[in-house]
XYZ file of C-alpha atoms in Angstrom:
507
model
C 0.197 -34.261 -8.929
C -1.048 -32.107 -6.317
C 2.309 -29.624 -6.378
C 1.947 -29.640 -9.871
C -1.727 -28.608 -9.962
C -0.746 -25.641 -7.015
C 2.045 -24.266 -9.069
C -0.134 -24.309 -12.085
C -3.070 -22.274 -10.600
C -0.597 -19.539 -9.115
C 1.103 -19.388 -12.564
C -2.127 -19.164 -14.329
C -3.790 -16.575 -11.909
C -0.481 -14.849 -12.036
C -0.294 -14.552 -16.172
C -4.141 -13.516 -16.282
C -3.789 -10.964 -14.063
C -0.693 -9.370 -15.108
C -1.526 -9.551 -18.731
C -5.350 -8.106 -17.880
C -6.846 -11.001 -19.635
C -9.361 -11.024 -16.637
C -9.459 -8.324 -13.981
C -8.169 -9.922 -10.008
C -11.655 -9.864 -8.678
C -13.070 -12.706 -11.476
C -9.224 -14.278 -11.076
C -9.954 -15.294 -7.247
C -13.077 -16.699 -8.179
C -13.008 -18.753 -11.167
C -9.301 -19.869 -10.789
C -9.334 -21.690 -7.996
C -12.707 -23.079 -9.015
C -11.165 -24.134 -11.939
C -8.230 -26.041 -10.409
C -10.239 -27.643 -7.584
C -12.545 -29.191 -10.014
C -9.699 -30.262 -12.142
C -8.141 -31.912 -9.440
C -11.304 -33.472 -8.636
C -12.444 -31.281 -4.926
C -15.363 -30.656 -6.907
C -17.342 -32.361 -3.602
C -16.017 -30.308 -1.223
C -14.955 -26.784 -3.056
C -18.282 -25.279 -1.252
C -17.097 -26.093 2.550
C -13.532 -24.585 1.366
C -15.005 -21.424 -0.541
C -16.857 -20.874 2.887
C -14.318 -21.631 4.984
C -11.977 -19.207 3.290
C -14.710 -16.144 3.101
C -15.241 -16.879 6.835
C -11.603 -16.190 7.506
C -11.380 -12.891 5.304
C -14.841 -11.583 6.620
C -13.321 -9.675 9.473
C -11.023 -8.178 7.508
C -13.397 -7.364 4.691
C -15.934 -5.658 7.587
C -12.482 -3.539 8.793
C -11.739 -2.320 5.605
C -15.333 -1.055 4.764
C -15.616 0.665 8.156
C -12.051 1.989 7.994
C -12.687 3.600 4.049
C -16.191 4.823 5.453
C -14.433 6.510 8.421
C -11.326 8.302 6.873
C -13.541 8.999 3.651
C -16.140 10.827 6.608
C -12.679 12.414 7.767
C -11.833 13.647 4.327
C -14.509 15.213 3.727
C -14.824 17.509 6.861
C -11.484 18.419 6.281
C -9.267 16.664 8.832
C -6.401 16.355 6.717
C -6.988 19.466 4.664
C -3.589 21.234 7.276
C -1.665 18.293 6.466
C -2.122 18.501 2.693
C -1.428 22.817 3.356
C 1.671 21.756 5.114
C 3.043 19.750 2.592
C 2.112 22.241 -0.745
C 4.583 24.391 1.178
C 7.723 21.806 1.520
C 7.049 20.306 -1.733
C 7.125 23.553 -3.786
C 5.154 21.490 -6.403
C 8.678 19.545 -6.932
C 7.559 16.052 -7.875
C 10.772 14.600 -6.401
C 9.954 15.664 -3.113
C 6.531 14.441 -2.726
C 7.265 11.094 -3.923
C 10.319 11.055 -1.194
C 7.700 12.703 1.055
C 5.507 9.832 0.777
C 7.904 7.493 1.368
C 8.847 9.506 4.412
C 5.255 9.806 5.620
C 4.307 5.878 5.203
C 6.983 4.645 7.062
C 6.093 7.022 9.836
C 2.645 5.790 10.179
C 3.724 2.357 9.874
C 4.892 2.532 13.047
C 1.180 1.526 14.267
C 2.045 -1.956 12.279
C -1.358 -1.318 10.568
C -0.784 -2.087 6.993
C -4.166 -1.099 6.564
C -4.336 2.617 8.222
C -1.125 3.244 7.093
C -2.737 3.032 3.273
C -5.484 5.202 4.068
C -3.878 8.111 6.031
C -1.006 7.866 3.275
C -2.849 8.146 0.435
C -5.909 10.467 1.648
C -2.914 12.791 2.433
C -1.220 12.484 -0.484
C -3.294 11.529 -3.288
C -4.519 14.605 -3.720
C -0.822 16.599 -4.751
C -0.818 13.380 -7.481
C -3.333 14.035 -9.237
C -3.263 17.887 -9.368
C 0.685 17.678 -10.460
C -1.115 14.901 -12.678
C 1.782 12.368 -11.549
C 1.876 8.506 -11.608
C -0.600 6.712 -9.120
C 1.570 3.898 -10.089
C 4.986 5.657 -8.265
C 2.536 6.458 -4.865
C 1.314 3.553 -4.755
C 5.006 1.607 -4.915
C 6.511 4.065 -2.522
C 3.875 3.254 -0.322
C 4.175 -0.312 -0.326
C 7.702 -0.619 -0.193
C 7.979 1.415 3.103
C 5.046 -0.349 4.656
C 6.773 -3.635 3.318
C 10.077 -2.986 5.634
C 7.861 -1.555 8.777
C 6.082 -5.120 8.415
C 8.954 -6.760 10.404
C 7.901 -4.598 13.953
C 7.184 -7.175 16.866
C 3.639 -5.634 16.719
C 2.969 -6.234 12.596
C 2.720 -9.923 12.677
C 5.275 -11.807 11.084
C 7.952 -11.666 13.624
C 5.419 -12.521 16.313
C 4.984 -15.854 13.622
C 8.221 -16.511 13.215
C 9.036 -16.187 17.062
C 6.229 -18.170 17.977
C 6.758 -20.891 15.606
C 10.056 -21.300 16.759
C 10.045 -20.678 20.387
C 11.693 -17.777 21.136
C 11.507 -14.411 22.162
C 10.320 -11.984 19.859
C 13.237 -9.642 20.840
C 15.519 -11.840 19.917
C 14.517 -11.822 16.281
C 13.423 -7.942 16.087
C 16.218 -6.401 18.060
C 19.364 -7.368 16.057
C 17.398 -6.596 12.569
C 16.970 -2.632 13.238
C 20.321 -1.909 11.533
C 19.259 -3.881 8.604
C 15.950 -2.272 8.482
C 17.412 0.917 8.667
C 19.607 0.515 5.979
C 16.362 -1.203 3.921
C 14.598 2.174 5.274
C 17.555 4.742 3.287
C 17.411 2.143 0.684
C 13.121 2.825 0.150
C 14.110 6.461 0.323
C 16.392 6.290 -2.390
C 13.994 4.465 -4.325
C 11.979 7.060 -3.974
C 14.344 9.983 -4.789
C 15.085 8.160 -8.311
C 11.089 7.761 -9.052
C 10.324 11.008 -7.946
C 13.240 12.655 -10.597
C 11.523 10.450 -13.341
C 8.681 11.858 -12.426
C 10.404 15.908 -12.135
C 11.598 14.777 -15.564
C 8.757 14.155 -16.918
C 6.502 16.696 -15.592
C 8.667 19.443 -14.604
C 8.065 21.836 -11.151
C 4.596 22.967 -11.042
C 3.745 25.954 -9.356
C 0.684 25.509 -7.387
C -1.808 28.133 -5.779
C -0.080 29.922 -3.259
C 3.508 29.367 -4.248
C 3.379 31.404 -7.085
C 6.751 32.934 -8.148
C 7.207 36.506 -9.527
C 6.471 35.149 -13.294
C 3.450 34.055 -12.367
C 0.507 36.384 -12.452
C -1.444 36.510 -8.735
C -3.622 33.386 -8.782
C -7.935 34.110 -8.379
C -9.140 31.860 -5.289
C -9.562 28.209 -5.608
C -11.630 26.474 -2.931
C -10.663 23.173 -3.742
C -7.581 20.853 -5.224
C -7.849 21.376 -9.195
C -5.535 19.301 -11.821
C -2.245 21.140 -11.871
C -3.022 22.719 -15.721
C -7.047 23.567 -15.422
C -6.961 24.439 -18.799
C -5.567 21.519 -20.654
C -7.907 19.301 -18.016
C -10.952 20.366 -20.331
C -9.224 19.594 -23.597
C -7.090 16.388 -22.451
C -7.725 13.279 -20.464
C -6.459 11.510 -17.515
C -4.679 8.348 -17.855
C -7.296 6.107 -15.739
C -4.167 3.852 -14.674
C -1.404 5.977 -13.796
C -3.248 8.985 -13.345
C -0.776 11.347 -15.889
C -2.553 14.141 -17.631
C -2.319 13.563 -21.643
C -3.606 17.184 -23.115
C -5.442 17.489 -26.781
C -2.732 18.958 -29.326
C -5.260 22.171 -29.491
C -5.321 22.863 -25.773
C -1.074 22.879 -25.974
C -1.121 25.466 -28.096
C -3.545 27.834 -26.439
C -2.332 30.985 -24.734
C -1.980 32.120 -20.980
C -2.119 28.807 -19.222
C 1.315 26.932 -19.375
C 4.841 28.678 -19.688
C 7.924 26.707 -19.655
C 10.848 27.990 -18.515
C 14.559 27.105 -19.660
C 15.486 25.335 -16.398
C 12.617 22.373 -17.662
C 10.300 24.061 -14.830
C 6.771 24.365 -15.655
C 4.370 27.006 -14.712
C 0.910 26.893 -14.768
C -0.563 30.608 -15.076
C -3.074 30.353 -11.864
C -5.292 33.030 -13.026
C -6.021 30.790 -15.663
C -7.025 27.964 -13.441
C -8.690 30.018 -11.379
C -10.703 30.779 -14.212
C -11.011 28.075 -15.276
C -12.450 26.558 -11.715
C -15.391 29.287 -11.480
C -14.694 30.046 -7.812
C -16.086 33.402 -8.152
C -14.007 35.201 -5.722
C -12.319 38.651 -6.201
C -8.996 38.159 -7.945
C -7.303 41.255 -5.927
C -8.138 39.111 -1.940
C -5.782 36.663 -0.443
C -6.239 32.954 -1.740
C -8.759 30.691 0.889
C -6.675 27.495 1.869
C -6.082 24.647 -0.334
C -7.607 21.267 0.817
C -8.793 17.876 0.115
C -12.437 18.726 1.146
C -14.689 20.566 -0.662
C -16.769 23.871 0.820
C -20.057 21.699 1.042
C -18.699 19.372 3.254
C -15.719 20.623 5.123
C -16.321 21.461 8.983
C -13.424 23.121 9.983
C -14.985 24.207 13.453
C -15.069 20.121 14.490
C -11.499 19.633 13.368
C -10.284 19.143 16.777
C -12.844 17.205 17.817
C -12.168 15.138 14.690
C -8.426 14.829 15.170
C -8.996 13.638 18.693
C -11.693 11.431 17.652
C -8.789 9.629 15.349
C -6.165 9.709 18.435
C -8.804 7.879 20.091
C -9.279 5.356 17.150
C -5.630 5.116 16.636
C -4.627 4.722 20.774
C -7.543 1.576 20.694
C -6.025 -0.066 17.558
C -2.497 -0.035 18.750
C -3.524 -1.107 22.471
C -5.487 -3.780 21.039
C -8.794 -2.922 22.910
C -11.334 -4.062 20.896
C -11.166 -6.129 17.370
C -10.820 -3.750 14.511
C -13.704 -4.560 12.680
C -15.900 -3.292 16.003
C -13.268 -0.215 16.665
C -13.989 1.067 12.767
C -17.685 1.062 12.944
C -18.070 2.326 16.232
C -16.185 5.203 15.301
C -17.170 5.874 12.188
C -21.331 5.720 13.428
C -19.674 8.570 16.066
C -17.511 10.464 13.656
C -20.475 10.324 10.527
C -23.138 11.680 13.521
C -20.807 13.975 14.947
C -20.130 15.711 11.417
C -23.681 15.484 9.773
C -26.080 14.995 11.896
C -28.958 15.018 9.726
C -29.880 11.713 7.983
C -30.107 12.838 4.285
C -26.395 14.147 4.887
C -25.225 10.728 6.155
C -26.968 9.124 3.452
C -25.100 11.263 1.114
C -22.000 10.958 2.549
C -22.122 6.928 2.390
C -23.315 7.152 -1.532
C -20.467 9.125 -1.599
C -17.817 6.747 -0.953
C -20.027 3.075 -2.045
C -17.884 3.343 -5.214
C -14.464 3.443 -3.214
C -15.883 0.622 -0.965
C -17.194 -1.927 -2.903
C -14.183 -2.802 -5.203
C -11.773 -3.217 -2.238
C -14.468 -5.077 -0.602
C -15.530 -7.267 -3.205
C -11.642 -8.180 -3.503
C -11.428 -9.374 0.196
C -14.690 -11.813 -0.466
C -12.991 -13.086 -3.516
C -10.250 -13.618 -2.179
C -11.448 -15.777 0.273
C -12.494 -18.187 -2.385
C -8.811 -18.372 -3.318
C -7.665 -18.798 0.336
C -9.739 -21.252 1.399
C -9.287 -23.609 -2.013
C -5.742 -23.309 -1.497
C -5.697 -24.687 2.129
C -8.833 -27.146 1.724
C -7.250 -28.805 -0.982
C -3.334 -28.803 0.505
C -1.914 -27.056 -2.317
C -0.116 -25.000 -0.043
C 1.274 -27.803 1.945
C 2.186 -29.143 -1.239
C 4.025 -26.207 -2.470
C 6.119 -26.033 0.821
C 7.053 -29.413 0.935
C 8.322 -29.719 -2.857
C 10.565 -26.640 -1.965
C 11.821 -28.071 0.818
C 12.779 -31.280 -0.717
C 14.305 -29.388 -3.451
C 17.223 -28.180 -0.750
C 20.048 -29.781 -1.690
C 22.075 -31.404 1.502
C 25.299 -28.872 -0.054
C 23.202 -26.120 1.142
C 22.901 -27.503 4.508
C 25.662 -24.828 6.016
C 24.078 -21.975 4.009
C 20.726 -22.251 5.314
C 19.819 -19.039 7.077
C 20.575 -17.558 3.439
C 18.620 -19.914 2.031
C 16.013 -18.864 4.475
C 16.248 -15.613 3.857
C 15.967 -15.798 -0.188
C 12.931 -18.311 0.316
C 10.968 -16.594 2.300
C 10.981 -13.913 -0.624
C 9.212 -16.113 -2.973
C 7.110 -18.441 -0.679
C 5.161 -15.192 1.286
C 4.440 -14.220 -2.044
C 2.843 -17.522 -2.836
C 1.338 -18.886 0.573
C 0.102 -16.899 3.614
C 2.073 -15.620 6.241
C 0.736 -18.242 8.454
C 1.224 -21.573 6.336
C 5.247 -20.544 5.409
C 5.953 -19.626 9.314
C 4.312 -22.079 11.115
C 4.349 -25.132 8.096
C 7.778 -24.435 6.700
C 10.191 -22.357 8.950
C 10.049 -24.718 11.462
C 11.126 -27.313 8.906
C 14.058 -24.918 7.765
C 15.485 -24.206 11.482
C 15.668 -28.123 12.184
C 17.771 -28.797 9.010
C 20.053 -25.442 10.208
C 19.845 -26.627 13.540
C 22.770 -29.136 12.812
C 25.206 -26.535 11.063
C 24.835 -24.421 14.303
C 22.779 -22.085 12.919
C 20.659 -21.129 15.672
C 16.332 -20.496 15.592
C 16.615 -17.082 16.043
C 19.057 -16.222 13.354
C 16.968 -18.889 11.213
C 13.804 -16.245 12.210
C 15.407 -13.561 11.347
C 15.912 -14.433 7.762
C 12.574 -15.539 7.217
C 11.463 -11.980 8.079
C 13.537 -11.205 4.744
C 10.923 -11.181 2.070
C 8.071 -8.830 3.873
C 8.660 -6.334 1.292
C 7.598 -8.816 -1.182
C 5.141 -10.395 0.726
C 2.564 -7.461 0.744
C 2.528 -7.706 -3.201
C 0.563 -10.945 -2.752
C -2.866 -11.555 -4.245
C -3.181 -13.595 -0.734
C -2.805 -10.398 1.658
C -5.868 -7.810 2.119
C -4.794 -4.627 2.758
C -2.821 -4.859 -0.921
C -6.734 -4.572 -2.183
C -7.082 -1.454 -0.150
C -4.000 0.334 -1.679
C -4.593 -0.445 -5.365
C -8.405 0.429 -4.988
C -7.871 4.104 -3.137
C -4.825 4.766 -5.365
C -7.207 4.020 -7.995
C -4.941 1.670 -9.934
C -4.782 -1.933 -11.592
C -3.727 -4.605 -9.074
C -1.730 -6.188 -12.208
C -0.272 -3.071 -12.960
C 1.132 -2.563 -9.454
C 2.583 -5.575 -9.158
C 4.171 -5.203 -12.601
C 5.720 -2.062 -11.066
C 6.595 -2.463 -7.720
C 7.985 -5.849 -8.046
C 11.419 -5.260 -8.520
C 11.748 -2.901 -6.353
C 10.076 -4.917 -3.509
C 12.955 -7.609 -4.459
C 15.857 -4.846 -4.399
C 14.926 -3.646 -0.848
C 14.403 -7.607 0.500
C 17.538 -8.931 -0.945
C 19.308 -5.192 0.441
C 17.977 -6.435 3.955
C 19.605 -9.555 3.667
C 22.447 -7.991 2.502
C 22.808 -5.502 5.261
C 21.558 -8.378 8.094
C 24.914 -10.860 6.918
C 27.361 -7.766 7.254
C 25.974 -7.066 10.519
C 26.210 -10.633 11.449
C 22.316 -11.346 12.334
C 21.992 -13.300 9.757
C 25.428 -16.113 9.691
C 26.838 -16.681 5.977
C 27.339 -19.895 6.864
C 27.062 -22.072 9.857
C 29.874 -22.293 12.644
C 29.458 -25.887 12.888
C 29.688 -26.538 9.142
C-alpha cells in the first residue's frame, strides 16, 4: 500500500507539473499533503513538513545570499569583460554560444558547486540570449547537462556517497570513470553543437554592436545589452518561456532595421537600434563597451577589487572554510558596502533583485514540505525496496549494469542520500556473489547524475530555472532526453573501458 501510494504522488506531482495544471511551487505543497493525509500521516505531517524545511533551510539561506551577491556583482559590472570577450568569439553565431555555454559550465563546474556554477553561467551568458532573442530553454539544458556530468568529481557529492556507503576509497570509484566522463563531456558538446544550429536555423547570424560587417551602416553608441532587432522589440513580444522574439506583422515590414542576406544571415541595421535605444551619443565616435550592467550602476574602477573579492569567495567555498550559507552573506554585506556605500543605494540594489530571489527561494521552502513527507512517511524506503525486489535472480551476473541504468531513474525519484546509502549498498551485496566488486558496483551508480539534477528533489535545479527565467515543467520536458542520452553514453563508454564489468567474472 505504501509503494503504491509513493509511486502515485511522484506520478501525480510529475503529470501536474509537466502539463502546468499547477505551477511546482503549489505542487510541493499540496501534493504531498494530499498523499500523507490519504495514507492516513495526517497526525504527524506537521513534525515531517518541519523536519523537511529544517533540512532545506541552509540551502534556501545559500541561494538567497549567493543571487544577492552575483546580482550585486552584475550590476557593478564584474562580468561586463567576460560578456565583451565572448561578443567577439561568438560573432553573434547562435551555434557558438550555445557550444560556448556548454564549454563555460563545465569549466566552472570544476568547483563541484552546482549552485555557482548556475549563477556565473547564466549571469555571463544570459545576456547574448536574450539580445539574439534565443531559447532560454536551450541555455538552460546545456547548462544542466554539463553540470550533470561534472557532478561525479570526488568533491560534488555523490561519489563521496557512493564511496562512503560502500567502504572504499573515493579514488577508486572517480579515477577509472575520467575516460567515460570525457567521452560524456564531447558527448554534452555535441549536444550542444546540434541545439545551437537549430537555433542558427532559426534565427540566423546576428550582427551585434561592434561586429558590424561592411553592409552594415556604423552603429550609434549603445550603453547597455538591447534585444538583437530594437525595432521589432517595440512592435513584437517576447516569448515569456523560451525567451524568442515573435515581431507584429507591421514591424516586419518596416524599413532600415532588418536585412537578410542570401546565406540565411541576418543583419540588424545598428543605427537603427541605436536609435531606437536613445543613448544620445554622437553617431560619428567609437562605440562605449557592451555589458551586462547598466551606466547607473556599473563601477568599473572597483572591478579588481570585485574580481578578487569573488577569488576570495570562490578559494573559501572550494577549501571548505566556512558553511556556505555564512560564506554568501558575509560576502555579499562586504561586496554590497564596498560598491554602494550609501544606504538608499543598497536598499535599491536589494529591491532590485527581491523578484529574482523570492521564486527560487520560495521553491527550496516548498520543497522541503515534499522532502520531509517523503522520508517521514517511508515512501522512499518503500520505493527502493519494491525495485529491488523487482530484480530478477537472471540478472544477478548483470548487476553493475543494472546499477548503472537504476540509478538513472531512482536519483530522479529519491535523494541522493536515500538511493546511496539505502539502496546501493543493497545492490553491491547481491553483485558481491557474481564477483562484481563494490567499487565497480559504485561506479555505476554514479551513472544517472545527469539525470539526477532534473529532480524536483535537488535545489540548485530551482536556481537554474528561476535565473534562466523559465518553467521548471518546461525544462524538464526539454532537457530530459538529453540528460538520458549523455547517462546511458557514460555507461556506454564506462563498459568499453572496462570500469564498469558487462557481466560478472564469477557468473
Amino acid at each position: 500500500m505504501l509503494t503504491i501510494l509513493a509511486y502515485s504522488m511522484i506520478v501525480v506531482f510529475m503529470f501536474l507539473i509537466m502539463t502546468k495544471r499547477l505551477p511546482a511551487l503549489v505542487a510541493l505543497i499540496v501534493v504531498p499533503i494530499a498523499f500523507g493525509l490519504i495514507g492516513g500521516f495526517g497526525a504527524g505531517l506537521g513534525p515531517m513538513m518541519l523536519d523537511g524545511i529544517r533540512s532545506l533551510a541552509p540551502t534556501g539561506v545559500m541561494l538567497m545570499f549567493a543571487i544577492l551577491y552575483f546580482g550585486i556583482m552584475i550590476d557593478a559590472g564584474l562580468f561586463d569583460p567576460v560578456v565583451r570577450i565572448i561578443l567577439k568569439l561568438v560573432q553573434g553565431d547562435p551555434m557558438k554560444i550555445v557550444v560556448g555555454t556548454a564549454a563555460l559550465a563545465m569549466f566552472i563546474s570544476l568547483d563541484g558547486d552546482g549552485a555557482t556554477t548556475y549563477m556565473i553561467t547564466v549571469s555571463a551568458m544570459l545576456p547574448l540570449y536574450m539580445r539574439l532573442g534565443m531559447s532560454r530553454l536551450v541555455m538552460a539544458c546545456v547548462i544542466m547537462l554539463a553540470g550533470g556530468v561534472f557532478n561525479i568529481l570526488p568533491w560534488g557529492g555523490p561519489t563521496a556517497r557512493a564511496a562512503t556507503a560502500l567502504g572504499v576509497d573515493v579514488s577508486d570509484i572517480f579515477v577509472p570513470m575520467i575516460p567515460a566522463m570525457a567521452v560524456t563531456a564531447v558527448w554534452v558538446l555535441f549536444v550542444a553543437y546540434m541545439l545551437g544550429m537549430k537555433e542558427r536555423k532559426r534565427l540566423g547570424i546576428v550582427s551585434l554592436p561592434g561586429q558590424a560587417r561592411a553592409e552594415v551602416r556604423k552603429a550609434a553608441p549603445a550603453p547597455v545589452l538591447q534585444p538583437a532587432f530594437a525595432e521589432l522589440a517595440v512592435a513584437g513580444s517576447m516569448n515569456g518561456t523560451t525567451g524568442q522574439w515573435s515581431a507584429a506583422p507591421a514591424a516586419a515590414t518596416r524599413e532600415g532595421n532588418v536585412h537578410a542576406f542570401s546565406a540565411g544571415r541576418i543583419e540588424a541595421d545598428a543605427g537603427a537600434a541605436g536609435g531606437s535605444a536613445g543613448s544620445g551619443g554622437s553617431g560619428g565616435g567609437d562605440e562605449p563597451p557592451v555589458g551586462v550592467s547598466s551606466r547607473d550602476t556599473a563601477r568599473p574602477k572597483l572591478i579588481w577589487v570585485n574580481f578578487l573579492l569573488t577569488v576570495a569567495l570562490l578559494v573559501l567555498l572550494v577549501l571548505g572554510a566556512l558553511p556556505l550559507p555564512v560564506l554568501f552573506m558575509i560576502f555579499f554585506a562586504i561586496a554590497i558596502t564596498v560598491n554602494y556605500p550609501g544606504l538608499e543605494a543598497q536598499k535599491a540594489r536589494i529591491e532590485a533583485h527581491a523578484a529574482n530571489v523570492l521564486p527560487v527561494v520560495s521553491l527550496i521552502f516548498a520543497a522541503g514540505i515534499f522532502v520531509g513527507i517523503l522520508q517521514g512517511t517511508k515512501m522512499v524506503d518503500a520505493i527502493a525496496l519494491s525495485v529491488i525486489a523487482a530484480v530478477p535472480d537472471w540478472m544477478g551476473p548483470y548487476m553493475a549494469i543494472v546499477t548503472g541504468l537504476l540509478s538513472i531513474p531512482f536519483t530522479f525519484f529519491i535523494s541522493n542520500d536515500a538511493f546511496y546509502f539505502g539502496v546501493v549498498p543493497v545492490l553491491a551485496k547481491a553483485a558481491e556473489v557474481y564477483g562484481i566488486t563494490a567499487a565497480e558496483i559504485g561506479r555505476a551508480s554514479v551513472i544517472g547524475q545527469p539525470v539526477h539534477l532534473l529532480s524536483p528533489l535537488v535545489a540548485s535545479t530551482y536556481l537554474l530555472v528561476g535565473m534562466c527565467k523559465v518553467e521548471f515543467g518546461d525544462h524538464q520536458r526539454y532537457t530530459l532526453i538529453w540528460s538520458i542520452s549523455a547517462s546511458l553514453v557514460m555507461l556506454v563508454a564506462a563498459v568499453i573501458f572496462g570500469v564498469v564489468p558487462l557481466m560478472g567474472p564469477g557468473s
